[in-house]
Amino acid sequence: MNQDFSSIYNHHEREVLGAVMALAPQFPAIAADSDLLCDVACVALNRLPPRYIRHAVDFLFYLTEHERREIDSAIDESVGYAFNFVQARLALRAKP
């Protein structure tokens, strides 16, 4: 039996990556370094519970408007936290 699991992914990944790119211009030191942007995405994703799905349309169809707002808010909070966390780490490294 050959199973293809490539269609399974964490719904939050795409949303977090979009939020990271949207917020990046506010953090120019981080935005200039793709490794740091990846760090931000990892920190943000690790703060969110995984939501594994196969089709975004199916996932979103079954959510209430309240649940969608809660997920969006959690993603925004997590990405904001992650940028501040990475920025603080950069500041610590810069100290002699």
Short mmCIF file of N, CA and C in Angstrom, two decimals, residues 11-12 15-16 19 48 51 59-60 63-80:
data_model
loop_
_atom_site.label_atom_id
_atom_site.label_comp_id
_atom_site.label_asym_id
_atom_site.label_seq_id
_atom_site.Cartn_x
_atom_site.Cartn_y
_atom_site.Cartn_z
N HIS A 11 -2.41 24.13 9.04
CA HIS A 11 -3.09 25.33 8.54
C HIS A 11 -2.38 26.60 8.95
N HIS A 12 -1.84 26.65 10.14
CA HIS A 12 -1.22 27.86 10.65
C HIS A 12 0.05 28.24 9.90
N GLU A 15 -0.70 30.83 7.16
CA GLU A 15 -1.19 32.07 7.77
C GLU A 15 -0.07 32.81 8.50
N VAL A 16 0.75 32.06 9.23
CA VAL A 16 1.86 32.67 9.96
C VAL A 16 2.89 33.26 8.99
N ALA A 19 1.61 36.48 7.74
CA ALA A 19 1.64 37.51 8.79
C ALA A 19 3.07 37.98 9.05
N LEU A 48 1.61 28.30 18.75
CA LEU A 48 0.24 27.98 18.32
C LEU A 48 0.01 26.48 18.32
N ARG A 51 -2.87 22.72 13.65
CA ARG A 51 -4.19 22.41 13.07
C ARG A 51 -3.93 21.76 11.73
N PHE A 59 -11.59 23.15 6.04
CA PHE A 59 -11.29 23.60 7.41
C PHE A 59 -12.07 24.88 7.72
N LEU A 60 -11.98 25.86 6.84
CA LEU A 60 -12.63 27.14 7.08
C LEU A 60 -14.15 27.04 7.04
N LEU A 63 -15.59 26.27 10.53
CA LEU A 63 -15.34 27.21 11.63
C LEU A 63 -16.45 28.24 11.71
N THR A 64 -16.78 28.63 12.92
CA THR A 64 -17.69 29.76 13.08
C THR A 64 -16.89 31.05 12.88
N GLU A 65 -17.61 32.14 12.70
CA GLU A 65 -16.94 33.44 12.55
C GLU A 65 -16.13 33.77 13.81
N HIS A 66 -16.66 33.42 14.95
CA HIS A 66 -15.95 33.65 16.22
C HIS A 66 -14.64 32.86 16.26
N GLU A 67 -14.69 31.60 15.85
CA GLU A 67 -13.47 30.77 15.82
C GLU A 67 -12.44 31.33 14.85
N ARG A 68 -12.89 31.82 13.72
CA ARG A 68 -11.96 32.43 12.74
C ARG A 68 -11.28 33.64 13.35
N ARG A 69 -12.05 34.48 14.01
CA ARG A 69 -11.47 35.68 14.65
C ARG A 69 -10.48 35.28 15.74
N GLU A 70 -10.81 34.25 16.51
CA GLU A 70 -9.90 33.79 17.55
C GLU A 70 -8.58 33.27 16.96
N ILE A 71 -8.66 32.52 15.88
CA ILE A 71 -7.46 32.00 15.22
C ILE A 71 -6.64 33.15 14.67
N ASP A 72 -7.29 34.10 13.99
CA ASP A 72 -6.56 35.24 13.44
C ASP A 72 -5.89 36.05 14.54
N SER A 73 -6.59 36.24 15.64
CA SER A 73 -6.03 36.99 16.76
C SER A 73 -4.84 36.25 17.37
N ALA A 74 -4.96 34.94 17.52
CA ALA A 74 -3.86 34.15 18.08
C ALA A 74 -2.64 34.21 17.16
N ILE A 75 -2.87 34.18 15.86
CA ILE A 75 -1.75 34.25 14.91
C ILE A 75 -1.10 35.63 15.00
N ASP A 76 -1.89 36.69 15.03
CA ASP A 76 -1.34 38.03 15.14
C ASP A 76 -0.53 38.20 16.42
N GLU A 77 -1.07 37.71 17.53
CA GLU A 77 -0.36 37.82 18.81
C GLU A 77 0.93 37.02 18.77
N SER A 78 0.88 35.85 18.23
CA SER A 78 2.05 34.97 18.18
C SER A 78 3.15 35.56 17.30
N VAL A 79 2.79 36.11 16.16
CA VAL A 79 3.78 36.70 15.26
C VAL A 79 4.37 37.96 15.89
N GLY A 80 3.56 38.79 16.51
CA GLY A 80 4.07 39.97 17.20
C GLY A 80 5.05 39.59 18.30
#
